[in-house]
PDB file of C-alpha atoms in Angstrom:
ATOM      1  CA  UNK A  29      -8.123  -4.763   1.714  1.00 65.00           C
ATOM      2  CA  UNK A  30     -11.811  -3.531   1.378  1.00 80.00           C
ATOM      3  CA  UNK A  31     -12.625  -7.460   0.105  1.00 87.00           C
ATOM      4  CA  UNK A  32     -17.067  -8.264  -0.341  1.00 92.00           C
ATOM      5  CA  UNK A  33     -17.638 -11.312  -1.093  1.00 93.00           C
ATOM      6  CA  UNK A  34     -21.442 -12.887  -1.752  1.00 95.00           C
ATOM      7  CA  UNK A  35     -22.596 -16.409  -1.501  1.00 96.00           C
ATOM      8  CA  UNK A  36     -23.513 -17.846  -3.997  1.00 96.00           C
ATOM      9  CA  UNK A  37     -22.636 -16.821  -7.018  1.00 94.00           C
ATOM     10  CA  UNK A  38     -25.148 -18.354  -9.229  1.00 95.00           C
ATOM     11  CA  UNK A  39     -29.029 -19.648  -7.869  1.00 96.00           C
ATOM     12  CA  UNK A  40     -30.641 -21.811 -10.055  1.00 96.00           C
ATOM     13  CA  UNK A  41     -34.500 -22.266  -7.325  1.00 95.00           C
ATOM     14  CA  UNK A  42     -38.006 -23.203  -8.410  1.00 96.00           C
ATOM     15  CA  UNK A  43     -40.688 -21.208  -8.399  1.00 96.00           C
ATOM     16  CA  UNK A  44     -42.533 -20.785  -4.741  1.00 96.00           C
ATOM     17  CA  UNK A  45     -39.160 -21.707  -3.072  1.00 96.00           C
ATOM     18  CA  UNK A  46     -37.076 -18.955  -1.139  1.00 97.00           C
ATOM     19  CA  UNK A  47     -33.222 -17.984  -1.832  1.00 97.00           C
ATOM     20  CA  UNK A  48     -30.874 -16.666   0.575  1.00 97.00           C
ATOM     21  CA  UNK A  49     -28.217 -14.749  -0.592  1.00 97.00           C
ATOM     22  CA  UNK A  50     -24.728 -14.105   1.735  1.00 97.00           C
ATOM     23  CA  UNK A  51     -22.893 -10.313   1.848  1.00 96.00           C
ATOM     24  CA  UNK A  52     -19.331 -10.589   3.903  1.00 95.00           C
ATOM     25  CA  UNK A  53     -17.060  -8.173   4.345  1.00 92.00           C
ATOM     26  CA  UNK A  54     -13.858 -10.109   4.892  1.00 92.00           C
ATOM     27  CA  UNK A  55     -11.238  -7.668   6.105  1.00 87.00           C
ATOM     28  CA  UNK A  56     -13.420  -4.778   7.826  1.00 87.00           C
ATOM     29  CA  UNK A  57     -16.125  -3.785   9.690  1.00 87.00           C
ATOM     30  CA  UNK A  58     -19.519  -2.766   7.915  1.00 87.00           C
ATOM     31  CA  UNK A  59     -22.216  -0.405   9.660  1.00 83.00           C
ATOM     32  CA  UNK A  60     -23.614  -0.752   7.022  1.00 88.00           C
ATOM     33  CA  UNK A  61     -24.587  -2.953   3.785  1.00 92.00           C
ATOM     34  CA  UNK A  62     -26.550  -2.106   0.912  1.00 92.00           C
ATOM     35  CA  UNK A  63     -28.479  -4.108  -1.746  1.00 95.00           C
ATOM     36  CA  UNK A  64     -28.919  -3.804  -5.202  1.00 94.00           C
ATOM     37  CA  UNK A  65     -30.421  -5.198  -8.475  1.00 95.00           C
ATOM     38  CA  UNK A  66     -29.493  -5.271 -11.618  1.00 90.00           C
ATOM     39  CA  UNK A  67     -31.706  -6.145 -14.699  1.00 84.00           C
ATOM     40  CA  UNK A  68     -29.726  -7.157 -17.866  1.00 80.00           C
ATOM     41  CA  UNK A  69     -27.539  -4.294 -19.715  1.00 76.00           C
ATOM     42  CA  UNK A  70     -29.302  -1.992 -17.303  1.00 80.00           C
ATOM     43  CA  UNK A  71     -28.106   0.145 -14.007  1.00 85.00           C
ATOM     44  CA  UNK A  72     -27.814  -0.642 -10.257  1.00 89.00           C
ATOM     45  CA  UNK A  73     -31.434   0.256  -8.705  1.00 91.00           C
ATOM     46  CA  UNK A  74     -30.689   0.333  -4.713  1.00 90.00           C
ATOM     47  CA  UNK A  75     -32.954  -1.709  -3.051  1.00 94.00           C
ATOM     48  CA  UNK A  76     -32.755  -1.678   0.990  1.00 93.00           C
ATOM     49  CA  UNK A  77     -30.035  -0.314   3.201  1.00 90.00           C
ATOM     50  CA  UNK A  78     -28.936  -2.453   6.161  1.00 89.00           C
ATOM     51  CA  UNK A  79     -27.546  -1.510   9.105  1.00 85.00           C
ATOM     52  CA  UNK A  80     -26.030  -3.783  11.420  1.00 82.00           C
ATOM     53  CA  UNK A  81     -28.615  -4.341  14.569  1.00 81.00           C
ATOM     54  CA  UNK A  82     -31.745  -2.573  13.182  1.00 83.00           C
ATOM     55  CA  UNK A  83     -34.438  -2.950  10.350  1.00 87.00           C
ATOM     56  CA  UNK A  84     -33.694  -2.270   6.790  1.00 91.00           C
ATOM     57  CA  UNK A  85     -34.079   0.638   4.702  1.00 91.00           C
ATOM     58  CA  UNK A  86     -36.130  -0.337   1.516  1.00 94.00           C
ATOM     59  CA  UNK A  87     -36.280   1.927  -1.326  1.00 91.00           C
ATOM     60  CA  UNK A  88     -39.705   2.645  -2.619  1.00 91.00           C
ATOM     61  CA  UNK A  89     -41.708  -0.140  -4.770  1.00 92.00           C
ATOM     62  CA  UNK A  90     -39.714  -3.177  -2.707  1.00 94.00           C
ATOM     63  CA  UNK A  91     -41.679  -5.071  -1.128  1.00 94.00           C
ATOM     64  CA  UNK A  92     -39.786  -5.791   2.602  1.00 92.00           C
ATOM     65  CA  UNK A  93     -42.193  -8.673   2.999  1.00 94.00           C
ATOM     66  CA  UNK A  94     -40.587 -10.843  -0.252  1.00 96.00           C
ATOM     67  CA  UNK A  95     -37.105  -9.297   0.298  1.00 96.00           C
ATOM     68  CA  UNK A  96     -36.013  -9.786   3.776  1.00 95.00           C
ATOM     69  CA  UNK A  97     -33.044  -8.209   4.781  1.00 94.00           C
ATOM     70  CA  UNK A  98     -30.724  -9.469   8.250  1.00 90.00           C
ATOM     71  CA  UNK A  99     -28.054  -7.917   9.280  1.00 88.00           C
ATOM     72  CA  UNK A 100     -26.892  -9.468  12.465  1.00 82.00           C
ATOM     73  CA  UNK A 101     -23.235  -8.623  12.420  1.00 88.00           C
ATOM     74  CA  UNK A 102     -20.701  -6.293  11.439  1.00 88.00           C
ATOM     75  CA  UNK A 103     -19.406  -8.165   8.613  1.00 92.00           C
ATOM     76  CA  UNK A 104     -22.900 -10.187   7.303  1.00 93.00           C
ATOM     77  CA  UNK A 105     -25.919  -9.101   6.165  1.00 94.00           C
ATOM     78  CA  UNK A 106     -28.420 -11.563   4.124  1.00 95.00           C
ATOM     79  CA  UNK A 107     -30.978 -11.003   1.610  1.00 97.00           C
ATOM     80  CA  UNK A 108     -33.979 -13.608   1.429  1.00 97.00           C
ATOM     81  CA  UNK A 109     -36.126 -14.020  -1.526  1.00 97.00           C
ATOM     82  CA  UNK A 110     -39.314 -15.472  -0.581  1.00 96.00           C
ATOM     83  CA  UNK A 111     -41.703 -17.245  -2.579  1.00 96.00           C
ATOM     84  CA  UNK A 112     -39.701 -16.330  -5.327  1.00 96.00           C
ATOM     85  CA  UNK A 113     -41.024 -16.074  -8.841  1.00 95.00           C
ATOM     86  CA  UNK A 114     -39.456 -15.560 -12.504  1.00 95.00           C
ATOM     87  CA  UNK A 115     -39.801 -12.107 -12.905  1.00 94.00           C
ATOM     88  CA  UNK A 116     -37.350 -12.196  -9.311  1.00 95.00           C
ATOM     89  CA  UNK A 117     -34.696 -13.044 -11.822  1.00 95.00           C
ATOM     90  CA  UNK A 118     -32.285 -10.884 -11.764  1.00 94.00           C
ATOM     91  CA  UNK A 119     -28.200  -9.942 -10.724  1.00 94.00           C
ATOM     92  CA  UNK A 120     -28.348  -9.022  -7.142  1.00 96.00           C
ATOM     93  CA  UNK A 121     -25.185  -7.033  -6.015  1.00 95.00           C
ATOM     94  CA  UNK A 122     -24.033  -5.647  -1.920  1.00 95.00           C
ATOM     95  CA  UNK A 123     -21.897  -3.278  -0.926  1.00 93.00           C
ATOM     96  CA  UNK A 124     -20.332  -2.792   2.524  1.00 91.00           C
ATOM     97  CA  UNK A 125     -19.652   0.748   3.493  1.00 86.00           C
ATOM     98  CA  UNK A 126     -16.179   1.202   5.723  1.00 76.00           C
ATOM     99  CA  UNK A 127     -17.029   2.367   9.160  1.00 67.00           C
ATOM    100  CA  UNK A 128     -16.120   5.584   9.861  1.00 63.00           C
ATOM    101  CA  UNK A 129     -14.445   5.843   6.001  1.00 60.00           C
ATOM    102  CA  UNK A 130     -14.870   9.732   4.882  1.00 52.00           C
ATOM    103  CA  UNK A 131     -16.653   9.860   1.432  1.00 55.00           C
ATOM    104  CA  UNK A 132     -18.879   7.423   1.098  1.00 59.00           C
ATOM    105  CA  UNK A 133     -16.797   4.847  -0.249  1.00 75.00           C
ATOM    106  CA  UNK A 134     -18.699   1.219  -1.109  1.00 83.00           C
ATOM    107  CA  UNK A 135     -17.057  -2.063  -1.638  1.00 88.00           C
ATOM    108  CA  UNK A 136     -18.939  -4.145  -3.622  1.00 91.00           C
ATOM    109  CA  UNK A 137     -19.360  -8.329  -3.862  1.00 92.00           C
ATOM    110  CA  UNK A 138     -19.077  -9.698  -7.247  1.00 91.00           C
ATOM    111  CA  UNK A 139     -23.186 -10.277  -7.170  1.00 93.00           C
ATOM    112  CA  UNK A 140     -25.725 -13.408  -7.937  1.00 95.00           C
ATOM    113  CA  UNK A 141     -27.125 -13.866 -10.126  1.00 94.00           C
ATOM    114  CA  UNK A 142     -30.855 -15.865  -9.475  1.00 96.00           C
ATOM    115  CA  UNK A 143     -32.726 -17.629 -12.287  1.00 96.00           C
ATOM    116  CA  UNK A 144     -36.413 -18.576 -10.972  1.00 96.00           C
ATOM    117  CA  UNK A 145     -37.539 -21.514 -13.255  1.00 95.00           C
TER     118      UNK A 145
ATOM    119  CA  UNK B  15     -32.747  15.447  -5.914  1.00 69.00           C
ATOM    120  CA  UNK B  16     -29.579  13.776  -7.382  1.00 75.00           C
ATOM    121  CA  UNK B  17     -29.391  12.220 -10.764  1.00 85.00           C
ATOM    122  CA  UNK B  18     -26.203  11.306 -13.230  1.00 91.00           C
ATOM    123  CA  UNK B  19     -26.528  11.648 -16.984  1.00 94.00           C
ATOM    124  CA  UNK B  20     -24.246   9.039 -18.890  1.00 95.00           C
ATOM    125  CA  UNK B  21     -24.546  10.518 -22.699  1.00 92.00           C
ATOM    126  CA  UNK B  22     -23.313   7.371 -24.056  1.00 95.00           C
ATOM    127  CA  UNK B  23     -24.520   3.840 -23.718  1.00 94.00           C
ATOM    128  CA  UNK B  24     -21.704   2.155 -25.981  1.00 96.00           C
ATOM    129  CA  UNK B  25     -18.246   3.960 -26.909  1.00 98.00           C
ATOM    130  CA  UNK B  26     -15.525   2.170 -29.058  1.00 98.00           C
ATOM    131  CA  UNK B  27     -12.084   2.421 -29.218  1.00 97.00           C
ATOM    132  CA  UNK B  28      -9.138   1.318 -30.776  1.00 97.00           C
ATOM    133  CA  UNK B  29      -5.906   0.116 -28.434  1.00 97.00           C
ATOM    134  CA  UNK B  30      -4.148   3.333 -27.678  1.00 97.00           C
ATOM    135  CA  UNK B  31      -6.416   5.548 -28.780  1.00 98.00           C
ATOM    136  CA  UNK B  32      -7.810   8.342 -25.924  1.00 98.00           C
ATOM    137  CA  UNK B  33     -10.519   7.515 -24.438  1.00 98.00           C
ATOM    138  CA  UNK B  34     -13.314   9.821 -22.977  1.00 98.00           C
ATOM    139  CA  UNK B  35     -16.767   8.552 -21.342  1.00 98.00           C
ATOM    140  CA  UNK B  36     -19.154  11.453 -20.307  1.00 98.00           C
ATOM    141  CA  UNK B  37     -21.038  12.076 -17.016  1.00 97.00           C
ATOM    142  CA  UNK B  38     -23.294  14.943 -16.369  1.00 96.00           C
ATOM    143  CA  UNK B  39     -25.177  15.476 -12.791  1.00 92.00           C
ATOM    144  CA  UNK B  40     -27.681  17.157 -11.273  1.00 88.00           C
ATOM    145  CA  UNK B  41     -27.684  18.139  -7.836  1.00 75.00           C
ATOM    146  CA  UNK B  42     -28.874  20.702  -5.507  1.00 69.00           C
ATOM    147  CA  UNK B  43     -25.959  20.551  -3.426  1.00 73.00           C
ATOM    148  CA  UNK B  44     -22.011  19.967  -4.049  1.00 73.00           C
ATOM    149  CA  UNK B  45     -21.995  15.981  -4.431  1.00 80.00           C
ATOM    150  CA  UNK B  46     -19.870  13.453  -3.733  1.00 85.00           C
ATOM    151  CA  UNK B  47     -18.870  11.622  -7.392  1.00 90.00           C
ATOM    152  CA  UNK B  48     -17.687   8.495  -8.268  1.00 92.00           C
ATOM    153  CA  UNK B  49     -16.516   6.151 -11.192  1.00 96.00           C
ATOM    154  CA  UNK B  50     -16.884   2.451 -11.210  1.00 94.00           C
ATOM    155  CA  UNK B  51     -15.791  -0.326 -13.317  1.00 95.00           C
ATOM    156  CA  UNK B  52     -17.583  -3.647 -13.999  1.00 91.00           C
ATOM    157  CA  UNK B  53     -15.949  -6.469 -15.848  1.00 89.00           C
ATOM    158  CA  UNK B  54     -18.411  -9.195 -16.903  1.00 80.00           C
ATOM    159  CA  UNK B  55     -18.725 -11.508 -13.750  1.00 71.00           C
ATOM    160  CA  UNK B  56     -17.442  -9.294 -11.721  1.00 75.00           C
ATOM    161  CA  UNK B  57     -17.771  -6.659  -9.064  1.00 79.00           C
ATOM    162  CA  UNK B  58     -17.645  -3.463  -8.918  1.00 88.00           C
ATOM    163  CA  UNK B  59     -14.669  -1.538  -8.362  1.00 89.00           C
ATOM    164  CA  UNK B  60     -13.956   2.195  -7.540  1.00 89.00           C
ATOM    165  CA  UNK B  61     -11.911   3.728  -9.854  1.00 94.00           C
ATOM    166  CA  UNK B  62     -12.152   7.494  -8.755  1.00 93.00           C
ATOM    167  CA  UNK B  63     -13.921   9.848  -6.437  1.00 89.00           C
ATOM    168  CA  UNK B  64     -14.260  13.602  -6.020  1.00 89.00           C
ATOM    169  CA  UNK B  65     -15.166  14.792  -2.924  1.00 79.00           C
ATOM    170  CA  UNK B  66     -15.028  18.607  -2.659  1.00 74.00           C
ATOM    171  CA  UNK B  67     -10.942  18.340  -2.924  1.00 73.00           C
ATOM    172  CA  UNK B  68      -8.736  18.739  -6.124  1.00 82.00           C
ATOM    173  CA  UNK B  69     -11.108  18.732  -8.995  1.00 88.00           C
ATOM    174  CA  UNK B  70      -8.653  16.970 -11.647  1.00 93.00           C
ATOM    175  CA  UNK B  71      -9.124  13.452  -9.814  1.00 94.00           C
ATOM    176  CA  UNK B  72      -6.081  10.525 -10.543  1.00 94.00           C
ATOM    177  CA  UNK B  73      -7.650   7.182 -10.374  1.00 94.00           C
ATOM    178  CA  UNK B  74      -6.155   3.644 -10.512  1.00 93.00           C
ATOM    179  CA  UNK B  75      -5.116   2.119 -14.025  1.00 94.00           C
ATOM    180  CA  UNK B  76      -4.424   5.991 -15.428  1.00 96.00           C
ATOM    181  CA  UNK B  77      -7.673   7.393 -15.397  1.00 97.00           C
ATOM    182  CA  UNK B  78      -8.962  10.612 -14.371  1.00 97.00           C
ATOM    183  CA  UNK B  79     -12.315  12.426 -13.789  1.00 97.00           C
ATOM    184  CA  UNK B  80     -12.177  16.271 -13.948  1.00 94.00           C
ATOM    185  CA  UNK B  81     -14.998  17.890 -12.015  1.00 93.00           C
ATOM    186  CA  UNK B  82     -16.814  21.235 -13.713  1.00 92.00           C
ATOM    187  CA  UNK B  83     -19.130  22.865 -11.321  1.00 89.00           C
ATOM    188  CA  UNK B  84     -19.563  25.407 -14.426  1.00 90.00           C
ATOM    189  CA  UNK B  85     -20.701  22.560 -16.649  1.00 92.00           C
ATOM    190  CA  UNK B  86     -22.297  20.109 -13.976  1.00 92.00           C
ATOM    191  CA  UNK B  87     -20.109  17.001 -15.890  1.00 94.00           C
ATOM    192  CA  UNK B  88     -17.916  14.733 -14.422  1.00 96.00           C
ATOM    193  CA  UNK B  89     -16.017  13.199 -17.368  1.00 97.00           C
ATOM    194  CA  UNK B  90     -13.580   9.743 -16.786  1.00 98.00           C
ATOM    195  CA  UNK B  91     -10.511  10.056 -19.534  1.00 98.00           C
ATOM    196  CA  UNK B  92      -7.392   8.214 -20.222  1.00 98.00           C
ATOM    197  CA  UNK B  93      -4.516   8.885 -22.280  1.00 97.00           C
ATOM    198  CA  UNK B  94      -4.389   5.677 -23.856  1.00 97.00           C
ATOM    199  CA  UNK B  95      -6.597   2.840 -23.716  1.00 97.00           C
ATOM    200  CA  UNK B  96      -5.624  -0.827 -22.972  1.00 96.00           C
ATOM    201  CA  UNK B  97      -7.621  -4.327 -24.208  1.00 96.00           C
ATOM    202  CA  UNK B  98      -7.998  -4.553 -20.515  1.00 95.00           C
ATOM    203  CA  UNK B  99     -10.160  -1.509 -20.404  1.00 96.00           C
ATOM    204  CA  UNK B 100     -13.313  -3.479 -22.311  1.00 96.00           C
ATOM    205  CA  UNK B 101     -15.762  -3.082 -19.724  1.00 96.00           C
ATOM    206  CA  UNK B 102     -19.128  -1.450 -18.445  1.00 94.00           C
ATOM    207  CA  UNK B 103     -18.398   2.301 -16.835  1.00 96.00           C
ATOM    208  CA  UNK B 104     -20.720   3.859 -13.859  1.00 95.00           C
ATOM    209  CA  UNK B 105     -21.135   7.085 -13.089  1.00 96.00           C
ATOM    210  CA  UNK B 106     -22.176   7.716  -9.361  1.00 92.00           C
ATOM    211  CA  UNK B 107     -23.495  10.591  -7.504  1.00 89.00           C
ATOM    212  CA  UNK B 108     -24.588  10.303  -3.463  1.00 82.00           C
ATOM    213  CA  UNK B 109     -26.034  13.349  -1.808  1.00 70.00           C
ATOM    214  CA  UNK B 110     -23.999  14.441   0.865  1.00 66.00           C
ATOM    215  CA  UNK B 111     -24.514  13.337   4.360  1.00 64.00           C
ATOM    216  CA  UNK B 112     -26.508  10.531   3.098  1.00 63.00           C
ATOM    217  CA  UNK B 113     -26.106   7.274   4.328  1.00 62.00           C
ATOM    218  CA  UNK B 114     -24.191   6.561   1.210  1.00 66.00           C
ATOM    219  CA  UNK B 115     -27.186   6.283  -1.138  1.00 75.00           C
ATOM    220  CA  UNK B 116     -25.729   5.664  -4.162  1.00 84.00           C
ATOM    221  CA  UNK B 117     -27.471   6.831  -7.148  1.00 86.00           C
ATOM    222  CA  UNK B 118     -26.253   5.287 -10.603  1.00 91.00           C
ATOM    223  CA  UNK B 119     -25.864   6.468 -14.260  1.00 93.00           C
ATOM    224  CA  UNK B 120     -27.313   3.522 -16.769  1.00 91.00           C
ATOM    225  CA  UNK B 121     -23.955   2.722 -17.413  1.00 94.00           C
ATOM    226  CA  UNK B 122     -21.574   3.199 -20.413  1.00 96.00           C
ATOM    227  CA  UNK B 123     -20.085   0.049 -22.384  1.00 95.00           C
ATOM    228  CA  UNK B 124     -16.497   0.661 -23.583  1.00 97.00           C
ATOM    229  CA  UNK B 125     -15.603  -1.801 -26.259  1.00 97.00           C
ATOM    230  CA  UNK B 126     -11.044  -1.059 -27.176  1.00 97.00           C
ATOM    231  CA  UNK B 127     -10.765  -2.831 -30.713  1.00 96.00           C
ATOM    232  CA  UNK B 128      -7.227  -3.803 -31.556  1.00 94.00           C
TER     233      UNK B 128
END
């Protein structure tokens, strides 16, 4: 159980053109969904925290106007990259937290990694 | 504020050997810990938490995390490691009653030569 998955797995886009990247948790309910990015042989820098029916979270120094965050359901939330550019390029991982689950616990997707040409 | 300390950005072992990857953190408050595993292409998975139970922590695949308030570390071991082991290691501390803000260690890469 506890199953993330993230569509797609691989984004090849242009630069100017916008990218939307799919969170699901298959098997449970998620309150909420978090975002992350992750720059080559480097650590998982949180990005926005989503939860299901109200406006993102964003961490400091992300822009919520090129990263838009939806989370419209209890088992999808959807990260947009707008206008993106190279320097966008990057692995871009979710994680659904079980609701109600005691400590914390994250599932996380298997990531996407976006190459902006 | 929260932090994790990962002292080692590449350990190598040989098959069967111990193995012993080293997390120290800083928080003003008793913190909710994790491990997590990353095998190339793929997600993350949980392989131990410590939340304010036991502090010797069993995790899947025969690791274990030992919590030292004493000596702030959280350190993943196992007896013996496996090929299957090769991957990239994360520390993780989130502050309690958080949302479940997870705060990352830069990671440790554990190469098992045969």
């Amino acid at each position: 159980g506890a199953v993330v998955s993230q569509h797609p797995s691989r984004v090849i886009c242009k630069s100017g053109t916008s990218v939307k990247i799919e969170c699901r948790s298959l098997d449970f309910q998620a309150t909420t969904m978090f975002w992350y990015r992750q720059f080559p042989k480097q650590s998982l820098m949180l990005m926005a925290t989503s939860n299901e029916g109200s406006k993102a979270t964003y961490e400091q120094g992300v822009e919520k106007d090129k990263f838009l965050i939806n989370h419209a359901s209890l088992t999808l939330s959807t990260l947009t990259v707008t206008s993106a550019h190279p320097e966008d390029s990057s692995f871009y991982i979710c994680s659904a937290r079980l609701a109600g689950a005691p400590g914390e616990t994250q599932y996380f997707g298997p990531g996407t990694r976006l190459l902006v040409l | 504020a929260q932090s994790v300390t990962q002292l080692d950005s590449h350990v190598s072992v040989s098959e069967g050997t111990p193995v012993l990857l080293r997390c120290n953190y800083s928080s003003s408050y008793s913190p909710s810990l994790f491990w997590y595993v990353q095998h190339p292409n793929k997600g993350l998975q949980l392989l131990l938490k410590y939340t304010s139970a036991a502090t010797l922590v069993k995790g899947i695949n025969g690791f274990e995390a030992e919590f030292k308030k004493s000596e702030t570390s959280f350190h993943l071991t196992k007896p013996s490691a496996h090929m299957s082991d090769a991957a990239e290691y994360f520390c993780v501390v989130t502050p309690p009653g958080s949302q479940g803000n997870l705060i990352f260690g830069k990671g440790t890469k554990l190469s098992v030569k045969p």
